[in-house]
CSV table of C-alpha atoms in Angstrom, one decimal:
chain,number,residue,atom,x,y,z
A,1,MET,CA,-43.9,-28.7,8.9
A,2,GLN,CA,-40.3,-27.8,9.1
A,3,GLU,CA,-39.3,-24.2,9.5
A,4,HIS,CA,-37.6,-23.8,6.2
A,5,MET,CA,-40.7,-25.2,4.4
A,6,TYR,CA,-43.1,-22.4,5.4
A,7,GLU,CA,-41.9,-19.9,2.8
A,8,PRO,CA,-42.3,-22.3,-0.2
A,9,ALA,CA,-45.6,-23.3,1.2
A,10,GLY,CA,-46.7,-19.7,1.4
A,11,LEU,CA,-45.7,-19.1,-2.2
A,12,MET,CA,-47.6,-22.1,-3.3
A,13,PHE,CA,-50.7,-21.0,-1.4
A,14,ALA,CA,-50.5,-17.5,-2.8
A,15,ARG,CA,-50.1,-18.8,-6.3
A,16,CYS,CA,-53.2,-20.9,-5.8
A,17,GLY,CA,-55.2,-18.0,-4.3
A,18,ALA,CA,-55.4,-19.6,-0.8
A,19,HIS,CA,-54.6,-16.3,0.8
A,20,GLU,CA,-55.4,-17.1,4.4
A,21,LYS,CA,-53.1,-20.1,4.3
A,22,ALA,CA,-50.5,-18.1,2.5
A,23,LEU,CA,-50.7,-15.4,5.2
A,24,SER,CA,-50.3,-17.9,8.0
A,25,ALA,CA,-47.2,-19.5,6.3
A,26,PHE,CA,-45.6,-16.1,5.7
A,27,LEU,CA,-46.2,-15.1,9.3
A,28,THR,CA,-44.6,-18.2,10.5
A,29,CYS,CA,-41.4,-17.8,8.5
A,30,GLY,CA,-41.2,-14.0,9.0
A,31,ASN,CA,-41.6,-12.9,5.4
A,32,TRP,CA,-43.2,-9.6,6.3
A,33,LYS,CA,-43.3,-8.2,2.7
A,34,GLN,CA,-45.2,-11.1,1.3
A,35,ALA,CA,-47.4,-11.1,4.4
A,36,LEU,CA,-48.4,-7.5,3.8
A,37,CYS,CA,-49.0,-8.2,0.1
A,38,VAL,CA,-51.4,-11.0,1.0
A,39,ALA,CA,-53.1,-8.8,3.6
A,40,ALA,CA,-53.8,-6.3,0.9
A,41,GLN,CA,-55.3,-8.9,-1.3
A,42,LEU,CA,-57.5,-9.9,1.7
A,43,ASN,CA,-58.6,-6.3,2.0
A,44,PHE,CA,-57.5,-6.0,5.6
A,45,THR,CA,-58.9,-3.0,7.5
A,46,LYS,CA,-56.6,-0.4,9.1
A,47,ASP,CA,-57.0,-2.0,12.6
A,48,GLN,CA,-56.2,-5.4,11.1
A,49,LEU,CA,-53.1,-4.1,9.5
A,50,VAL,CA,-52.0,-2.6,12.8
A,51,GLY,CA,-52.5,-5.9,14.5
A,52,LEU,CA,-50.7,-7.8,11.7
A,53,GLY,CA,-47.8,-5.3,11.8
A,54,ARG,CA,-47.3,-5.8,15.5
A,55,THR,CA,-47.4,-9.6,15.1
A,56,LEU,CA,-44.9,-9.5,12.3
A,57,ALA,CA,-42.6,-7.1,14.3
A,58,GLY,CA,-42.6,-9.6,17.2
A,59,LYS,CA,-41.7,-12.4,14.9
A,60,LEU,CA,-38.9,-10.4,13.3
A,61,VAL,CA,-37.4,-9.4,16.6
A,62,GLU,CA,-37.2,-13.1,17.6
A,63,GLN,CA,-35.2,-13.5,14.4
A,64,ARG,CA,-33.0,-10.5,15.4
A,65,LYS,CA,-34.2,-8.6,12.4
A,66,HIS,CA,-34.7,-5.3,14.2
A,67,ILE,CA,-34.5,-3.0,11.2
A,68,ASP,CA,-37.2,-5.0,9.4
A,69,ALA,CA,-39.3,-5.1,12.6
A,70,ALA,CA,-39.0,-1.3,13.0
A,71,MET,CA,-40.0,-0.8,9.3
A,72,VAL,CA,-43.1,-2.9,9.8
A,73,LEU,CA,-44.1,-1.0,12.9
A,74,GLU,CA,-43.6,2.4,11.3
A,75,GLU,CA,-45.4,1.6,8.0
A,76,SER,CA,-48.2,-0.8,9.1
A,77,ALA,CA,-48.8,0.1,12.8
A,78,GLN,CA,-47.9,3.8,12.4
A,79,ASP,CA,-45.9,3.5,15.6
A,80,TYR,CA,-42.6,5.2,15.0
A,81,GLU,CA,-41.8,5.6,18.7
A,82,GLU,CA,-41.8,1.8,19.2
A,83,ALA,CA,-39.9,1.5,16.0
A,84,VAL,CA,-37.1,3.7,17.3
A,85,LEU,CA,-36.9,1.7,20.5
A,86,LEU,CA,-36.6,-1.5,18.5
A,87,LEU,CA,-33.8,0.0,16.4
A,88,LEU,CA,-31.9,1.1,19.5
A,89,GLU,CA,-32.4,-2.4,20.9
A,90,GLY,CA,-30.9,-3.8,17.7
A,91,ALA,CA,-28.0,-1.3,17.8
A,92,ALA,CA,-29.2,0.3,14.5
A,93,TRP,CA,-28.2,3.7,15.7
A,94,GLU,CA,-28.2,5.6,12.4
A,95,GLU,CA,-31.6,4.2,11.3
A,96,ALA,CA,-33.0,5.2,14.7
A,97,LEU,CA,-31.7,8.7,14.2
A,98,ARG,CA,-33.3,8.8,10.8
A,99,LEU,CA,-36.7,8.2,12.2
A,100,VAL,CA,-36.1,10.7,15.0
A,101,TYR,CA,-35.4,13.5,12.6
A,102,LYS,CA,-38.0,12.3,10.1
A,103,TYR,CA,-40.7,12.9,12.8
A,104,ASN,CA,-39.0,15.8,14.4
A,105,ARG,CA,-38.8,14.1,17.8
A,106,LEU,CA,-35.4,15.4,18.9
A,107,ASP,CA,-36.4,14.9,22.5
A,108,ILE,CA,-36.0,11.1,22.0
A,109,ILE,CA,-32.3,11.7,21.4
A,110,GLU,CA,-31.8,12.8,25.0
A,111,THR,CA,-34.3,10.4,26.6
A,112,ASN,CA,-33.5,7.2,24.7
A,113,VAL,CA,-30.8,7.5,22.0
A,114,LYS,CA,-27.9,8.8,24.1
A,115,PRO,CA,-28.5,6.6,27.1
A,116,SER,CA,-28.8,3.5,24.8
A,117,ILE,CA,-25.5,4.3,23.1
A,118,LEU,CA,-23.7,4.8,26.4
A,119,GLU,CA,-25.2,1.6,27.8
A,120,ALA,CA,-24.1,-0.3,24.7
A,121,GLN,CA,-20.5,1.1,25.1
A,122,LYS,CA,-20.4,-0.3,28.6
A,123,ASN,CA,-21.7,-3.6,27.5
A,124,TYR,CA,-19.0,-3.8,24.7
A,125,MET,CA,-16.3,-3.0,27.2
A,126,ALA,CA,-17.5,-5.7,29.6
A,127,PHE,CA,-17.7,-8.2,26.8
A,128,LEU,CA,-14.2,-7.4,25.5
A,129,ASP,CA,-12.8,-7.7,29.0
A,130,SER,CA,-14.5,-11.1,29.4
A,131,GLN,CA,-13.3,-12.3,26.0
A,132,THR,CA,-9.7,-11.3,26.8
A,133,ALA,CA,-9.8,-13.0,30.1
A,134,THR,CA,-11.3,-16.2,28.6
A,135,PHE,CA,-8.8,-16.2,25.7
A,136,SER,CA,-5.8,-15.7,28.0
A,137,ARG,CA,-7.0,-18.4,30.4
A,138,HIS,CA,-7.6,-21.0,27.7
A,139,LYS,CA,-4.3,-20.2,26.0
A,140,LYS,CA,-2.4,-20.6,29.3
A,141,ARG,CA,-4.1,-23.9,30.0
A,142,LEU,CA,-3.5,-25.2,26.4
A,143,LEU,CA,0.3,-24.5,26.8
A,144,VAL,CA,0.2,-26.5,30.0
A,145,VAL,CA,-1.6,-29.4,28.4
A,146,ARG,CA,0.8,-29.5,25.5
A,147,GLU,CA,3.8,-29.5,27.9
A,148,LEU,CA,2.4,-32.4,29.9
A,149,LYS,CA,1.8,-34.3,26.7
A,150,GLU,CA,5.3,-33.6,25.5
A,151,GLN,CA,6.8,-34.7,28.8
A,152,ALA,CA,4.8,-37.9,28.7
A,153,GLN,CA,6.0,-38.6,25.1
A,154,GLN,CA,9.6,-37.9,26.0
A,155,ALA,CA,9.3,-40.2,29.0
A,156,GLY,CA,8.3,-43.0,26.6
A,157,LEU,CA,5.0,-43.7,28.3
A,158,ASP,CA,2.9,-46.4,26.5
A,159,ASP,CA,-0.2,-45.4,24.6
A,160,GLU,CA,-2.6,-46.4,27.3
A,161,VAL,CA,-1.1,-44.0,29.8
A,162,LEU,CA,-1.1,-41.2,27.3
A,163,HIS,CA,-4.6,-42.1,26.5
A,164,GLY,CA,-5.7,-41.4,30.0
A,165,GLN,CA,-3.7,-38.3,30.6
A,166,GLU,CA,-3.9,-35.8,27.8
A,167,SER,CA,-3.8,-37.5,24.4
A,168,ASP,CA,-6.7,-39.5,22.8
A,169,LEU,CA,-6.7,-37.0,20.0
A,170,PHE,CA,-7.8,-39.6,17.4
A,171,SER,CA,-9.6,-42.2,19.4
A,172,GLU,CA,-12.3,-42.5,16.7
A,173,THR,CA,-9.8,-43.3,13.9
A,174,SER,CA,-6.8,-45.1,15.4
A,175,SER,CA,-6.4,-47.7,18.1
A,176,VAL,CA,-2.8,-48.5,19.0
A,177,VAL,CA,-1.9,-52.2,19.4
A,178,SER,CA,-0.6,-52.4,23.0
A,179,GLY,CA,2.0,-54.5,24.7
A,180,SER,CA,4.2,-56.7,22.6
A,181,GLU,CA,2.1,-56.1,19.5
A,182,MET,CA,2.8,-52.3,19.5
A,183,SER,CA,4.1,-52.1,16.0
A,184,GLY,CA,2.6,-48.9,14.5
A,185,LYS,CA,-0.3,-50.7,12.8
A,186,TYR,CA,-3.6,-48.9,13.2
A,187,SER,CA,-7.2,-49.7,12.6
A,188,HIS,CA,-8.9,-47.6,9.9
A,189,SER,CA,-12.4,-49.0,10.2
A,190,ASN,CA,-13.8,-45.7,11.3
A,191,SER,CA,-11.7,-43.4,9.2
A,192,ARG,CA,-14.3,-42.7,6.5
A,193,ILE,CA,-17.3,-40.6,7.4
A,194,SER,CA,-20.3,-41.1,5.2
A,195,ALA,CA,-22.2,-38.0,4.0
A,196,ARG,CA,-25.3,-39.4,5.7
A,197,SER,CA,-23.9,-39.6,9.2
A,198,SER,CA,-21.3,-36.7,9.1
A,199,LYS,CA,-23.6,-34.2,10.8
A,200,ASN,CA,-24.4,-36.5,13.7
A,201,ARG,CA,-20.8,-37.5,13.9
A,202,ARG,CA,-19.8,-33.9,14.3
A,203,LYS,CA,-22.2,-33.3,17.1
A,204,ALA,CA,-21.0,-36.4,18.9
A,205,GLU,CA,-17.4,-35.3,18.6
A,206,ARG,CA,-18.2,-31.9,20.0
A,207,LYS,CA,-19.7,-33.4,23.1
A,208,LYS,CA,-16.5,-35.3,23.7
A,209,HIS,CA,-14.4,-32.2,23.7
A,210,SER,CA,-14.7,-31.2,27.3
A,211,LEU,CA,-12.9,-28.2,28.8
A,212,LYS,CA,-12.7,-30.1,32.2
A,213,GLU,CA,-9.1,-30.2,33.2
A,214,GLY,CA,-7.6,-33.6,32.6
A,215,SER,CA,-10.3,-34.7,30.2
A,216,PRO,CA,-9.0,-36.9,27.3
A,217,LEU,CA,-9.7,-34.3,24.6
A,218,GLU,CA,-9.0,-31.2,26.6
A,219,ASP,CA,-6.5,-29.8,24.1
A,220,LEU,CA,-9.1,-30.1,21.3
A,221,ALA,CA,-11.7,-28.5,23.5
A,222,LEU,CA,-9.4,-25.6,24.2
A,223,LEU,CA,-8.6,-25.1,20.5
A,224,GLU,CA,-12.3,-25.1,19.8
A,225,ALA,CA,-13.0,-22.6,22.5
A,226,LEU,CA,-10.1,-20.3,21.5
A,227,SER,CA,-11.3,-20.3,17.9
A,228,GLU,CA,-14.8,-19.4,19.0
A,229,VAL,CA,-13.5,-16.5,21.1
A,230,VAL,CA,-11.5,-15.2,18.1
A,231,GLN,CA,-14.4,-15.5,15.7
A,232,ASN,CA,-16.8,-13.8,18.1
A,233,THR,CA,-14.4,-10.9,18.5
A,234,GLU,CA,-13.8,-10.6,14.8
A,235,ASN,CA,-17.5,-10.6,14.1
A,236,LEU,CA,-17.9,-7.5,16.3
A,237,LYS,CA,-16.0,-5.2,13.9
A,238,ASP,CA,-19.0,-3.9,12.1
A,239,GLU,CA,-21.0,-3.2,15.3
A,240,VAL,CA,-18.0,-1.5,16.9
A,241,TYR,CA,-17.5,0.7,13.9
A,242,HIS,CA,-21.1,1.9,14.0
A,243,ILE,CA,-21.2,2.7,17.7
A,244,LEU,CA,-17.9,4.6,17.4
A,245,LYS,CA,-19.5,6.8,14.8
A,246,VAL,CA,-22.4,7.8,17.0
A,247,LEU,CA,-20.2,8.1,20.1
A,248,PHE,CA,-18.2,10.7,18.2
A,249,LEU,CA,-21.3,12.3,16.8
A,250,PHE,CA,-22.7,13.0,20.3
A,251,GLU,CA,-19.3,14.1,21.7
A,252,PHE,CA,-18.7,11.0,23.8
A,253,ASP,CA,-15.0,11.1,22.7
A,254,GLU,CA,-13.7,9.6,25.9
A,255,GLN,CA,-16.0,6.6,25.7
A,256,GLY,CA,-15.2,6.2,22.0
A,257,ARG,CA,-11.5,6.2,22.5
A,258,GLU,CA,-11.8,3.8,25.4
A,259,LEU,CA,-13.8,1.3,23.3
A,260,GLN,CA,-11.6,1.7,20.3
A,261,LYS,CA,-8.4,1.1,22.2
A,262,ALA,CA,-9.9,-1.9,24.1
A,263,PHE,CA,-11.0,-3.5,20.9
A,264,GLU,CA,-7.7,-2.9,19.2
A,265,ASP,CA,-5.8,-4.3,22.1
A,266,THR,CA,-8.0,-7.4,22.1
A,267,LEU,CA,-7.6,-8.0,18.4
A,268,GLN,CA,-3.8,-7.5,18.6
A,269,LEU,CA,-3.6,-9.9,21.6
A,270,MET,CA,-5.4,-12.6,19.6
A,271,GLU,CA,-3.5,-12.0,16.4
A,272,ARG,CA,-0.1,-12.3,18.2
A,273,SER,CA,-1.2,-15.5,19.8
A,274,LEU,CA,-2.4,-17.3,16.7
A,275,PRO,CA,1.1,-18.6,15.6
A,276,GLU,CA,1.7,-19.8,19.2
A,277,ILE,CA,-1.6,-21.6,19.4
A,278,TRP,CA,-2.0,-23.0,15.9
A,279,THR,CA,1.5,-24.2,15.3
A,280,LEU,CA,2.4,-26.5,12.5
A,281,THR,CA,4.7,-28.5,14.8
A,282,TYR,CA,1.8,-29.2,17.2
A,283,GLN,CA,-0.5,-30.2,14.3
A,284,GLN,CA,2.0,-32.7,13.2
A,285,ASN,CA,2.7,-34.0,16.7
A,286,SER,CA,-1.0,-34.3,17.4
A,287,ALA,CA,-1.5,-36.4,14.3
A,288,THR,CA,1.5,-38.6,14.9
A,289,PRO,CA,0.9,-41.4,17.4
A,290,VAL,CA,3.5,-42.2,20.0
A,291,LEU,CA,4.8,-45.8,19.5
A,292,GLY,CA,6.9,-46.2,22.6
A,293,PRO,CA,10.6,-45.8,23.6
A,294,ASN,CA,11.8,-48.2,21.0
A,295,SER,CA,10.3,-46.2,18.1
A,296,THR,CA,12.6,-44.8,15.4
A,297,ALA,CA,12.2,-41.7,13.3
A,298,ASN,CA,11.3,-43.9,10.3
A,299,SER,CA,8.6,-45.9,12.2
A,300,ILE,CA,7.0,-42.7,13.5
A,301,MET,CA,7.0,-41.1,10.1
A,302,ALA,CA,5.5,-44.3,8.6
A,303,SER,CA,2.8,-44.3,11.2
A,304,TYR,CA,2.1,-40.6,10.6
A,305,GLN,CA,1.8,-41.2,6.9
A,306,GLN,CA,-0.8,-43.9,7.6
A,307,GLN,CA,-2.7,-41.6,9.9
A,308,LYS,CA,-2.7,-38.3,8.1
A,309,THR,CA,-5.4,-39.4,5.6
A,310,SER,CA,-7.8,-40.6,8.3
A,311,VAL,CA,-7.9,-37.5,10.6
A,312,PRO,CA,-11.6,-36.9,11.6
A,313,VAL,CA,-13.0,-33.9,9.6
A,314,LEU,CA,-14.0,-32.0,12.7
A,315,ASP,CA,-10.7,-32.5,14.5
A,316,ALA,CA,-8.8,-31.4,11.3
A,317,GLU,CA,-10.8,-28.2,11.2
A,318,LEU,CA,-9.7,-27.4,14.8
A,319,PHE,CA,-6.1,-27.2,13.6
A,320,ILE,CA,-6.9,-24.4,11.1
A,321,PRO,CA,-6.4,-21.0,12.8
A,322,PRO,CA,-9.3,-18.6,12.7
A,323,LYS,CA,-8.8,-15.6,10.4
A,324,ILE,CA,-8.5,-12.0,11.6
A,325,ASN,CA,-9.1,-9.7,8.6
A,326,ARG,CA,-6.9,-6.6,8.8
A,327,ARG,CA,-8.7,-5.1,5.8
A,328,THR,CA,-12.0,-4.8,7.6
A,329,GLN,CA,-12.8,-1.2,8.4
A,330,TRP,CA,-13.7,-0.7,12.0
A,331,LYS,CA,-11.5,2.0,13.5
A,332,LEU,CA,-12.7,5.6,13.4
A,333,SER,CA,-9.7,7.8,12.6
A,334,LEU,CA,-11.4,10.8,14.2
A,335,LEU,CA,-10.9,9.2,17.6
A,336,ASP,CA,-7.2,8.6,17.2
């Protein structure tokens, strides 16, 4: 049975009174609330509930649902200490503190909470350093690849040479007629992607986008990698905001300011670079085939008009710059 079918199956079993099968299905899909409901209907003993709680918690951790896992451990297994550790592992700092104060275990703050926060700060710093280095390296290489392509186009190289050097952007949707037949006519036999095969087509395209220097689709691979770096960094905002709060709370101001500045610098670097990487001119040039030294502006434009409706969906998406949302709250003014 496919993963996404276990929950509907569990609901059907529960509705029919097949509680054992329902419990098994809910365990598999990680629906801990329904699993505990079924366990109550099966009159589980205290020990059985403890075992069930630990099993559920393990499943939830695999799904990166640390808060839910901690809640199950606290309520079903009566193990708040392990629950706190899971919350720290999942960077749920404030929820971990809530349990610490609820059970009056302030010693855990010194033994586990503070060390976890400081370790997480170091990990974020290392990650941001890695992201910045990767972004700068890919950006630099992309500019080199584009310059090589532009030089080749200006030199009037035929399409086959361009194909082997840097181009081949749309090999799936356009094949240039070489030699004496080079006239700007392109094959559109593969220009339409059916709904049935689009997912497999996307996977196949991604495999062709190699970051290896000199590969045919290196520029697309670099765009894809750069977009991924930006998106991964953007997605950190909520996490960074929460750790900044607890860093300030426990008077780790130096570490908090260090992280806040590093994150801000990284975001600014990427935001400044977006117009340079995702330029309209490059998008148009990439979609416009080179027809040779005898091409005219009109012939190139006509060829572009033919091609623009047949750009592969995946490739077209790569020319859309990732978004950096300035409105997202992540900075802590107390650390300014």
